[in-house]
């Protein structure tokens, strides 16, 4: 078992190390190709989440909460600090799941390093996320949020989010080759998690036992980490124990994903 773990992990890491230039080239090409036929181009990648942010703020901030702040923080600031990372995470999970299947025409003709494909999708989404994150931080500072050293903590949670979605994509992309129901199930789950995860609402009215259970969710760890860092609020940051649980989950996911990639590296083509 340990030998399989070692060989699988080494295989995935070597594929990434040997194909760094290829990863960057594919990411650049696909970003340009996606917006080639649009006059606004990459602007649409930013406009779409902005429109969703406005609709969520209007429905939850003005409609349900009546404009009331969250712990003294304007709701739009509180919501923005959580929804921006969620857009990146949810989109990366969806695209990562379909990263192998959508390139069937390529992998069926040439030998291709499959383990890098979820990473390609994550880095494509990262490009848009950094733009959205930058604009979001500018808005927060203009809307009363002060600049603080705690804001730098977002870099740590950004790395956590990248590693999480890559590990998740390695697992889901392989499973999706076995049955396309995986992709449909994940897409439906992402829509559900938008409202079940405390991104647009607070947990203060939930039973304590349910709050503790919610804290075990790696998505909660990432969202609250971003939120606490961007708003410079130590009360919103996840606890140290939450971090231990998160890293246990992410390391386990990465090992499982590596094993799947290694075991089925030459067999996935047969599931087309």
PDB file of C-alpha atoms in Angstrom:
ATOM      1  CA  UNK A   1       0.000   0.000   0.000  1.00  0.00           C
ATOM      2  CA  UNK A   2       2.766   2.454   0.960  1.00  0.00           C
ATOM      3  CA  UNK A   3       4.653   1.581  -2.195  1.00  0.00           C
ATOM      4  CA  UNK A   4       1.562   2.360  -4.296  1.00  0.00           C
ATOM      5  CA  UNK A   5       1.136   5.686  -2.496  1.00  0.00           C
ATOM      6  CA  UNK A   6       4.776   6.582  -3.112  1.00  0.00           C
ATOM      7  CA  UNK A   7       4.726   5.610  -6.790  1.00  0.00           C
ATOM      8  CA  UNK A   8       1.420   7.394  -7.400  1.00  0.00           C
ATOM      9  CA  UNK A   9       2.513  10.593  -5.694  1.00  0.00           C
ATOM     10  CA  UNK A  10       5.858  10.590  -7.482  1.00  0.00           C
ATOM     11  CA  UNK A  11       4.126   9.985 -10.827  1.00  0.00           C
ATOM     12  CA  UNK A  12       1.784  12.974 -10.434  1.00  0.00           C
ATOM     13  CA  UNK A  13       4.489  15.318  -9.151  1.00  0.00           C
ATOM     14  CA  UNK A  14       6.876  14.346 -11.975  1.00  0.00           C
ATOM     15  CA  UNK A  15       4.181  14.857 -14.610  1.00  0.00           C
ATOM     16  CA  UNK A  16       3.564  18.351 -13.302  1.00  0.00           C
ATOM     17  CA  UNK A  17       7.260  19.200 -12.999  1.00  0.00           C
ATOM     18  CA  UNK A  18       8.022  17.936 -16.520  1.00  0.00           C
ATOM     19  CA  UNK A  19       5.082  19.749 -18.100  1.00  0.00           C
ATOM     20  CA  UNK A  20       5.154  23.197 -16.500  1.00  0.00           C
ATOM     21  CA  UNK A  21       5.660  24.920 -19.845  1.00  0.00           C
ATOM     22  CA  UNK A  22       2.875  22.847 -21.411  1.00  0.00           C
ATOM     23  CA  UNK A  23       0.499  23.748 -18.584  1.00  0.00           C
ATOM     24  CA  UNK A  24       1.196  27.475 -18.988  1.00  0.00           C
ATOM     25  CA  UNK A  25       0.851  27.275 -22.773  1.00  0.00           C
ATOM     26  CA  UNK A  26      -2.511  25.468 -22.612  1.00  0.00           C
ATOM     27  CA  UNK A  27      -3.850  27.901 -20.011  1.00  0.00           C
ATOM     28  CA  UNK A  28      -2.875  30.938 -22.105  1.00  0.00           C
ATOM     29  CA  UNK A  29      -4.275  29.449 -25.303  1.00  0.00           C
ATOM     30  CA  UNK A  30      -7.609  28.383 -23.803  1.00  0.00           C
ATOM     31  CA  UNK A  31      -8.162  31.706 -22.028  1.00  0.00           C
ATOM     32  CA  UNK A  32      -7.699  33.555 -25.329  1.00  0.00           C
ATOM     33  CA  UNK A  33      -9.753  30.998 -27.280  1.00  0.00           C
ATOM     34  CA  UNK A  34     -12.739  31.233 -24.926  1.00  0.00           C
ATOM     35  CA  UNK A  35     -13.084  34.978 -25.523  1.00  0.00           C
ATOM     36  CA  UNK A  36     -11.948  35.159 -29.132  1.00  0.00           C
ATOM     37  CA  UNK A  37     -15.443  35.674 -30.570  1.00  0.00           C
ATOM     38  CA  UNK A  38     -16.524  38.295 -28.029  1.00  0.00           C
ATOM     39  CA  UNK A  39     -15.845  42.005 -28.377  1.00  0.00           C
ATOM     40  CA  UNK A  40     -15.696  42.472 -24.612  1.00  0.00           C
ATOM     41  CA  UNK A  41     -13.509  39.396 -24.249  1.00  0.00           C
ATOM     42  CA  UNK A  42     -12.258  38.720 -20.736  1.00  0.00           C
ATOM     43  CA  UNK A  43     -14.529  41.470 -19.380  1.00  0.00           C
ATOM     44  CA  UNK A  44     -17.429  38.999 -19.462  1.00  0.00           C
ATOM     45  CA  UNK A  45     -15.556  36.767 -17.015  1.00  0.00           C
ATOM     46  CA  UNK A  46     -15.731  39.626 -14.524  1.00  0.00           C
ATOM     47  CA  UNK A  47     -19.193  40.931 -15.449  1.00  0.00           C
ATOM     48  CA  UNK A  48     -20.893  37.569 -14.861  1.00  0.00           C
ATOM     49  CA  UNK A  49     -19.874  37.274 -11.175  1.00  0.00           C
ATOM     50  CA  UNK A  50     -20.603  40.988 -10.633  1.00  0.00           C
ATOM     51  CA  UNK A  51     -24.159  40.480 -11.868  1.00  0.00           C
ATOM     52  CA  UNK A  52     -24.573  37.484  -9.540  1.00  0.00           C
ATOM     53  CA  UNK A  53     -23.135  39.461  -6.618  1.00  0.00           C
ATOM     54  CA  UNK A  54     -25.659  42.243  -7.204  1.00  0.00           C
ATOM     55  CA  UNK A  55     -28.563  39.777  -7.378  1.00  0.00           C
ATOM     56  CA  UNK A  56     -27.456  38.010  -4.151  1.00  0.00           C
ATOM     57  CA  UNK A  57     -26.994  41.339  -2.347  1.00  0.00           C
ATOM     58  CA  UNK A  58     -30.392  42.564  -3.500  1.00  0.00           C
ATOM     59  CA  UNK A  59     -32.170  39.339  -2.471  1.00  0.00           C
ATOM     60  CA  UNK A  60     -30.356  38.570   0.792  1.00  0.00           C
ATOM     61  CA  UNK A  61     -28.929  41.925   1.857  1.00  0.00           C
ATOM     62  CA  UNK A  62     -31.892  44.167   1.109  1.00  0.00           C
ATOM     63  CA  UNK A  63     -34.720  41.653   0.831  1.00  0.00           C
ATOM     64  CA  UNK A  64     -34.181  39.144   3.647  1.00  0.00           C
ATOM     65  CA  UNK A  65     -31.921  41.109   6.025  1.00  0.00           C
ATOM     66  CA  UNK A  66     -33.389  44.519   5.278  1.00  0.00           C
ATOM     67  CA  UNK A  67     -29.946  46.090   4.968  1.00  0.00           C
ATOM     68  CA  UNK A  68     -28.848  45.045   8.483  1.00  0.00           C
ATOM     69  CA  UNK A  69     -25.061  44.659   8.947  1.00  0.00           C
ATOM     70  CA  UNK A  70     -23.284  41.498  10.126  1.00  0.00           C
ATOM     71  CA  UNK A  71     -21.314  42.103  13.355  1.00  0.00           C
ATOM     72  CA  UNK A  72     -21.128  45.783  12.508  1.00  0.00           C
ATOM     73  CA  UNK A  73     -19.886  45.117   8.969  1.00  0.00           C
ATOM     74  CA  UNK A  74     -22.021  46.214   5.995  1.00  0.00           C
ATOM     75  CA  UNK A  75     -23.683  43.124   4.526  1.00  0.00           C
ATOM     76  CA  UNK A  76     -22.347  43.850   1.034  1.00  0.00           C
ATOM     77  CA  UNK A  77     -18.775  43.779   2.416  1.00  0.00           C
ATOM     78  CA  UNK A  78     -19.414  40.619   4.439  1.00  0.00           C
ATOM     79  CA  UNK A  79     -21.051  38.843   1.505  1.00  0.00           C
ATOM     80  CA  UNK A  80     -18.452  39.968  -1.043  1.00  0.00           C
ATOM     81  CA  UNK A  81     -15.581  38.623   1.077  1.00  0.00           C
ATOM     82  CA  UNK A  82     -17.185  35.159   1.002  1.00  0.00           C
ATOM     83  CA  UNK A  83     -18.768  35.004  -2.448  1.00  0.00           C
ATOM     84  CA  UNK A  84     -15.602  35.939  -4.388  1.00  0.00           C
ATOM     85  CA  UNK A  85     -13.657  32.815  -3.292  1.00  0.00           C
ATOM     86  CA  UNK A  86     -16.802  30.707  -3.697  1.00  0.00           C
ATOM     87  CA  UNK A  87     -17.088  31.646  -7.371  1.00  0.00           C
ATOM     88  CA  UNK A  88     -13.507  30.476  -7.929  1.00  0.00           C
ATOM     89  CA  UNK A  89     -13.882  27.252  -5.947  1.00  0.00           C
ATOM     90  CA  UNK A  90     -17.227  26.203  -7.438  1.00  0.00           C
ATOM     91  CA  UNK A  91     -16.196  26.985 -11.026  1.00  0.00           C
ATOM     92  CA  UNK A  92     -12.870  25.180 -10.585  1.00  0.00           C
ATOM     93  CA  UNK A  93     -14.609  22.095  -9.179  1.00  0.00           C
ATOM     94  CA  UNK A  94     -17.040  21.993 -12.105  1.00  0.00           C
ATOM     95  CA  UNK A  95     -14.423  22.502 -14.809  1.00  0.00           C
ATOM     96  CA  UNK A  96     -11.907  20.221 -13.091  1.00  0.00           C
ATOM     97  CA  UNK A  97     -14.431  17.391 -13.035  1.00  0.00           C
ATOM     98  CA  UNK A  98     -14.858  17.633 -16.810  1.00  0.00           C
ATOM     99  CA  UNK A  99     -11.183  18.371 -17.534  1.00  0.00           C
ATOM    100  CA  UNK A 100     -10.341  14.954 -18.990  1.00  0.00           C
ATOM    101  CA  UNK A 101     -13.621  14.152 -20.723  1.00  0.00           C
ATOM    102  CA  UNK A 102     -13.796  17.454 -22.608  1.00  0.00           C
ATOM    103  CA  UNK A 103     -10.406  16.717 -24.185  1.00  0.00           C
ATOM    104  CA  UNK A 104     -11.262  13.250 -25.470  1.00  0.00           C
ATOM    105  CA  UNK A 105     -10.258  14.195 -29.025  1.00  0.00           C
ATOM    106  CA  UNK A 106      -6.722  14.945 -27.863  1.00  0.00           C
ATOM    107  CA  UNK A 107      -6.074  12.143 -25.384  1.00  0.00           C
ATOM    108  CA  UNK A 108      -7.485   9.518 -27.764  1.00  0.00           C
ATOM    109  CA  UNK A 109      -4.898  10.398 -30.429  1.00  0.00           C
ATOM    110  CA  UNK A 110      -1.702  11.165 -28.531  1.00  0.00           C
ATOM    111  CA  UNK A 111      -0.107  10.205 -25.253  1.00  0.00           C
ATOM    112  CA  UNK A 112      -0.947  13.041 -22.902  1.00  0.00           C
ATOM    113  CA  UNK A 113      -0.129  13.691 -19.199  1.00  0.00           C
ATOM    114  CA  UNK A 114      -3.669  13.428 -17.851  1.00  0.00           C
ATOM    115  CA  UNK A 115      -2.890  14.464 -14.285  1.00  0.00           C
ATOM    116  CA  UNK A 116      -2.102  18.030 -15.369  1.00  0.00           C
ATOM    117  CA  UNK A 117      -5.573  18.635 -16.845  1.00  0.00           C
ATOM    118  CA  UNK A 118      -7.351  19.452 -13.552  1.00  0.00           C
ATOM    119  CA  UNK A 119      -4.476  21.834 -12.789  1.00  0.00           C
ATOM    120  CA  UNK A 120      -4.946  23.521 -16.175  1.00  0.00           C
ATOM    121  CA  UNK A 121      -8.608  24.168 -15.399  1.00  0.00           C
ATOM    122  CA  UNK A 122      -7.798  25.532 -11.943  1.00  0.00           C
ATOM    123  CA  UNK A 123      -5.165  27.929 -13.305  1.00  0.00           C
ATOM    124  CA  UNK A 124      -7.601  29.165 -15.961  1.00  0.00           C
ATOM    125  CA  UNK A 125     -10.080  29.990 -13.232  1.00  0.00           C
ATOM    126  CA  UNK A 126      -7.314  31.495 -11.092  1.00  0.00           C
ATOM    127  CA  UNK A 127      -6.652  34.149 -13.730  1.00  0.00           C
ATOM    128  CA  UNK A 128     -10.219  35.436 -13.489  1.00  0.00           C
ATOM    129  CA  UNK A 129     -10.263  34.987  -9.705  1.00  0.00           C
ATOM    130  CA  UNK A 130      -7.256  37.244  -9.212  1.00  0.00           C
ATOM    131  CA  UNK A 131      -8.930  39.991 -11.239  1.00  0.00           C
ATOM    132  CA  UNK A 132     -12.207  39.602  -9.320  1.00  0.00           C
ATOM    133  CA  UNK A 133     -10.361  39.430  -5.997  1.00  0.00           C
ATOM    134  CA  UNK A 134      -8.434  42.611  -6.796  1.00  0.00           C
ATOM    135  CA  UNK A 135     -11.600  44.488  -7.737  1.00  0.00           C
ATOM    136  CA  UNK A 136     -13.345  43.129  -4.639  1.00  0.00           C
ATOM    137  CA  UNK A 137     -10.556  44.350  -2.345  1.00  0.00           C
ATOM    138  CA  UNK A 138     -10.661  47.805  -3.939  1.00  0.00           C
ATOM    139  CA  UNK A 139     -14.422  47.949  -3.311  1.00  0.00           C
ATOM    140  CA  UNK A 140     -13.993  46.828   0.304  1.00  0.00           C
ATOM    141  CA  UNK A 141     -11.401  49.505   1.011  1.00  0.00           C
ATOM    142  CA  UNK A 142     -13.563  52.171  -0.653  1.00  0.00           C
ATOM    143  CA  UNK A 143     -16.584  51.020   1.367  1.00  0.00           C
ATOM    144  CA  UNK A 144     -15.032  51.440   4.791  1.00  0.00           C
ATOM    145  CA  UNK A 145     -12.798  48.387   5.179  1.00  0.00           C
ATOM    146  CA  UNK A 146      -9.368  49.449   6.484  1.00  0.00           C
ATOM    147  CA  UNK A 147      -6.053  48.131   5.196  1.00  0.00           C
ATOM    148  CA  UNK A 148      -4.559  45.698   7.707  1.00  0.00           C
ATOM    149  CA  UNK A 149      -1.716  43.185   7.878  1.00  0.00           C
ATOM    150  CA  UNK A 150      -4.364  40.497   8.303  1.00  0.00           C
ATOM    151  CA  UNK A 151      -5.318  41.094   4.666  1.00  0.00           C
ATOM    152  CA  UNK A 152      -2.131  39.233   3.687  1.00  0.00           C
ATOM    153  CA  UNK A 153      -3.681  36.088   5.148  1.00  0.00           C
ATOM    154  CA  UNK A 154      -5.725  35.817   1.950  1.00  0.00           C
ATOM    155  CA  UNK A 155      -2.543  34.577   0.225  1.00  0.00           C
ATOM    156  CA  UNK A 156      -2.464  31.522   2.496  1.00  0.00           C
ATOM    157  CA  UNK A 157      -6.124  30.742   1.909  1.00  0.00           C
ATOM    158  CA  UNK A 158      -5.651  31.280  -1.825  1.00  0.00           C
ATOM    159  CA  UNK A 159      -2.979  28.562  -1.837  1.00  0.00           C
ATOM    160  CA  UNK A 160      -5.282  26.333   0.241  1.00  0.00           C
ATOM    161  CA  UNK A 161      -8.114  26.851  -2.247  1.00  0.00           C
ATOM    162  CA  UNK A 162      -5.872  26.066  -5.240  1.00  0.00           C
ATOM    163  CA  UNK A 163      -4.586  22.839  -3.681  1.00  0.00           C
ATOM    164  CA  UNK A 164      -8.083  21.801  -2.624  1.00  0.00           C
ATOM    165  CA  UNK A 165      -9.685  22.192  -6.056  1.00  0.00           C
ATOM    166  CA  UNK A 166      -6.736  20.499  -7.793  1.00  0.00           C
ATOM    167  CA  UNK A 167      -6.967  17.508  -5.434  1.00  0.00           C
ATOM    168  CA  UNK A 168     -10.747  17.373  -5.855  1.00  0.00           C
ATOM    169  CA  UNK A 169     -10.424  17.626  -9.650  1.00  0.00           C
ATOM    170  CA  UNK A 170      -7.947  14.748  -9.788  1.00  0.00           C
ATOM    171  CA  UNK A 171     -10.512  12.493  -8.129  1.00  0.00           C
ATOM    172  CA  UNK A 172     -13.677  13.719  -9.830  1.00  0.00           C
ATOM    173  CA  UNK A 173     -12.168  13.889 -13.351  1.00  0.00           C
ATOM    174  CA  UNK A 174     -11.229  10.200 -13.215  1.00  0.00           C
ATOM    175  CA  UNK A 175     -14.587   9.158 -11.742  1.00  0.00           C
ATOM    176  CA  UNK A 176     -16.335  11.221 -14.405  1.00  0.00           C
ATOM    177  CA  UNK A 177     -14.749   9.029 -17.067  1.00  0.00           C
ATOM    178  CA  UNK A 178     -16.459   5.991 -15.540  1.00  0.00           C
ATOM    179  CA  UNK A 179     -19.893   7.615 -15.578  1.00  0.00           C
ATOM    180  CA  UNK A 180     -21.002  11.085 -16.685  1.00  0.00           C
ATOM    181  CA  UNK A 181     -23.448  11.123 -13.767  1.00  0.00           C
ATOM    182  CA  UNK A 182     -20.530  12.318 -11.630  1.00  0.00           C
ATOM    183  CA  UNK A 183     -20.375  15.632 -13.478  1.00  0.00           C
ATOM    184  CA  UNK A 184     -24.145  16.121 -13.309  1.00  0.00           C
ATOM    185  CA  UNK A 185     -24.190  15.280  -9.614  1.00  0.00           C
ATOM    186  CA  UNK A 186     -21.372  17.698  -8.837  1.00  0.00           C
ATOM    187  CA  UNK A 187     -22.990  20.506 -10.841  1.00  0.00           C
ATOM    188  CA  UNK A 188     -26.217  20.017  -8.890  1.00  0.00           C
ATOM    189  CA  UNK A 189     -24.286  19.857  -5.608  1.00  0.00           C
ATOM    190  CA  UNK A 190     -22.499  23.128  -6.342  1.00  0.00           C
ATOM    191  CA  UNK A 191     -25.815  24.900  -6.836  1.00  0.00           C
ATOM    192  CA  UNK A 192     -27.064  23.441  -3.546  1.00  0.00           C
ATOM    193  CA  UNK A 193     -23.881  24.307  -1.629  1.00  0.00           C
ATOM    194  CA  UNK A 194     -24.180  27.944  -2.678  1.00  0.00           C
ATOM    195  CA  UNK A 195     -27.122  28.193  -0.276  1.00  0.00           C
ATOM    196  CA  UNK A 196     -26.303  25.441   2.247  1.00  0.00           C
ATOM    197  CA  UNK A 197     -22.772  26.701   2.966  1.00  0.00           C
ATOM    198  CA  UNK A 198     -22.836  29.909   5.085  1.00  0.00           C
ATOM    199  CA  UNK A 199     -21.747  32.186   2.260  1.00  0.00           C
ATOM    200  CA  UNK A 200     -24.858  34.355   2.078  1.00  0.00           C
ATOM    201  CA  UNK A 201     -26.113  33.813   5.637  1.00  0.00           C
ATOM    202  CA  UNK A 202     -24.702  33.503   9.164  1.00  0.00           C
ATOM    203  CA  UNK A 203     -24.647  30.394  11.367  1.00  0.00           C
ATOM    204  CA  UNK A 204     -25.565  32.121  14.638  1.00  0.00           C
ATOM    205  CA  UNK A 205     -29.135  30.745  14.626  1.00  0.00           C
ATOM    206  CA  UNK A 206     -28.071  27.135  14.001  1.00  0.00           C
ATOM    207  CA  UNK A 207     -27.804  24.646  16.897  1.00  0.00           C
ATOM    208  CA  UNK A 208     -24.283  24.493  18.364  1.00  0.00           C
ATOM    209  CA  UNK A 209     -23.890  20.852  17.316  1.00  0.00           C
ATOM    210  CA  UNK A 210     -24.714  21.742  13.717  1.00  0.00           C
ATOM    211  CA  UNK A 211     -22.297  24.683  13.797  1.00  0.00           C
ATOM    212  CA  UNK A 212     -19.481  22.367  14.905  1.00  0.00           C
ATOM    213  CA  UNK A 213     -20.367  19.950  12.112  1.00  0.00           C
ATOM    214  CA  UNK A 214     -20.369  22.797   9.595  1.00  0.00           C
ATOM    215  CA  UNK A 215     -16.853  23.789  10.685  1.00  0.00           C
ATOM    216  CA  UNK A 216     -15.565  20.398   9.483  1.00  0.00           C
ATOM    217  CA  UNK A 217     -16.528  21.321   5.925  1.00  0.00           C
ATOM    218  CA  UNK A 218     -13.329  22.288   4.011  1.00  0.00           C
ATOM    219  CA  UNK A 219     -15.389  24.769   1.997  1.00  0.00           C
ATOM    220  CA  UNK A 220     -16.344  26.549   5.221  1.00  0.00           C
ATOM    221  CA  UNK A 221     -12.663  26.713   6.197  1.00  0.00           C
ATOM    222  CA  UNK A 222     -11.763  28.386   2.905  1.00  0.00           C
ATOM    223  CA  UNK A 223     -14.693  30.812   2.827  1.00  0.00           C
ATOM    224  CA  UNK A 224     -14.227  31.925   6.437  1.00  0.00           C
ATOM    225  CA  UNK A 225     -10.482  32.188   5.928  1.00  0.00           C
ATOM    226  CA  UNK A 226     -10.939  34.525   2.989  1.00  0.00           C
ATOM    227  CA  UNK A 227     -13.635  36.464   4.836  1.00  0.00           C
ATOM    228  CA  UNK A 228     -11.646  36.914   8.022  1.00  0.00           C
ATOM    229  CA  UNK A 229      -8.532  37.964   6.115  1.00  0.00           C
ATOM    230  CA  UNK A 230     -10.230  40.395   3.739  1.00  0.00           C
ATOM    231  CA  UNK A 231     -12.278  42.005   6.527  1.00  0.00           C
ATOM    232  CA  UNK A 232      -9.360  41.869   9.010  1.00  0.00           C
ATOM    233  CA  UNK A 233     -11.565  40.139  11.582  1.00  0.00           C
ATOM    234  CA  UNK A 234      -9.900  37.522  13.781  1.00  0.00           C
ATOM    235  CA  UNK A 235     -13.341  36.435  15.052  1.00  0.00           C
ATOM    236  CA  UNK A 236     -14.236  35.185  11.560  1.00  0.00           C
ATOM    237  CA  UNK A 237     -11.039  33.226  10.957  1.00  0.00           C
ATOM    238  CA  UNK A 238     -11.211  29.412  11.296  1.00  0.00           C
ATOM    239  CA  UNK A 239      -9.638  27.890  14.386  1.00  0.00           C
ATOM    240  CA  UNK A 240      -6.345  25.996  14.480  1.00  0.00           C
ATOM    241  CA  UNK A 241      -8.207  22.708  14.901  1.00  0.00           C
ATOM    242  CA  UNK A 242     -10.274  23.521  11.805  1.00  0.00           C
ATOM    243  CA  UNK A 243      -6.981  23.923   9.934  1.00  0.00           C
ATOM    244  CA  UNK A 244      -5.737  20.515  11.065  1.00  0.00           C
ATOM    245  CA  UNK A 245      -8.954  18.886   9.822  1.00  0.00           C
ATOM    246  CA  UNK A 246      -8.710  20.774   6.532  1.00  0.00           C
ATOM    247  CA  UNK A 247      -5.123  19.683   5.826  1.00  0.00           C
ATOM    248  CA  UNK A 248      -5.922  16.089   6.778  1.00  0.00           C
ATOM    249  CA  UNK A 249      -8.766  16.130   4.240  1.00  0.00           C
ATOM    250  CA  UNK A 250      -6.762  17.795   1.483  1.00  0.00           C
ATOM    251  CA  UNK A 251      -3.732  15.499   1.872  1.00  0.00           C
ATOM    252  CA  UNK A 252      -6.028  12.458   1.848  1.00  0.00           C
ATOM    253  CA  UNK A 253      -7.765  13.750  -1.288  1.00  0.00           C
ATOM    254  CA  UNK A 254      -4.459  14.384  -3.044  1.00  0.00           C
ATOM    255  CA  UNK A 255      -3.214  10.879  -2.258  1.00  0.00           C
ATOM    256  CA  UNK A 256      -6.469   9.312  -3.461  1.00  0.00           C
ATOM    257  CA  UNK A 257      -6.382  11.436  -6.618  1.00  0.00           C
ATOM    258  CA  UNK A 258      -2.763  10.455  -7.279  1.00  0.00           C
ATOM    259  CA  UNK A 259      -3.591   6.753  -6.927  1.00  0.00           C
ATOM    260  CA  UNK A 260      -6.525   7.072  -9.353  1.00  0.00           C
ATOM    261  CA  UNK A 261      -4.418   8.962 -11.889  1.00  0.00           C
ATOM    262  CA  UNK A 262      -1.613   6.412 -11.641  1.00  0.00           C
ATOM    263  CA  UNK A 263      -3.759   3.278 -11.765  1.00  0.00           C
ATOM    264  CA  UNK A 264      -5.914   4.436 -14.692  1.00  0.00           C
ATOM    265  CA  UNK A 265      -3.371   6.475 -16.660  1.00  0.00           C
ATOM    266  CA  UNK A 266      -3.530   4.061 -19.597  1.00  0.00           C
ATOM    267  CA  UNK A 267      -7.098   2.853 -19.130  1.00  0.00           C
ATOM    268  CA  UNK A 268      -9.280   5.963 -19.098  1.00  0.00           C
ATOM    269  CA  UNK A 269      -9.405   6.024 -22.890  1.00  0.00           C
ATOM    270  CA  UNK A 270     -11.366   2.760 -22.775  1.00  0.00           C
ATOM    271  CA  UNK A 271     -14.188   4.450 -20.841  1.00  0.00           C
ATOM    272  CA  UNK A 272     -15.018   6.915 -23.635  1.00  0.00           C
TER     273      UNK A 272
END
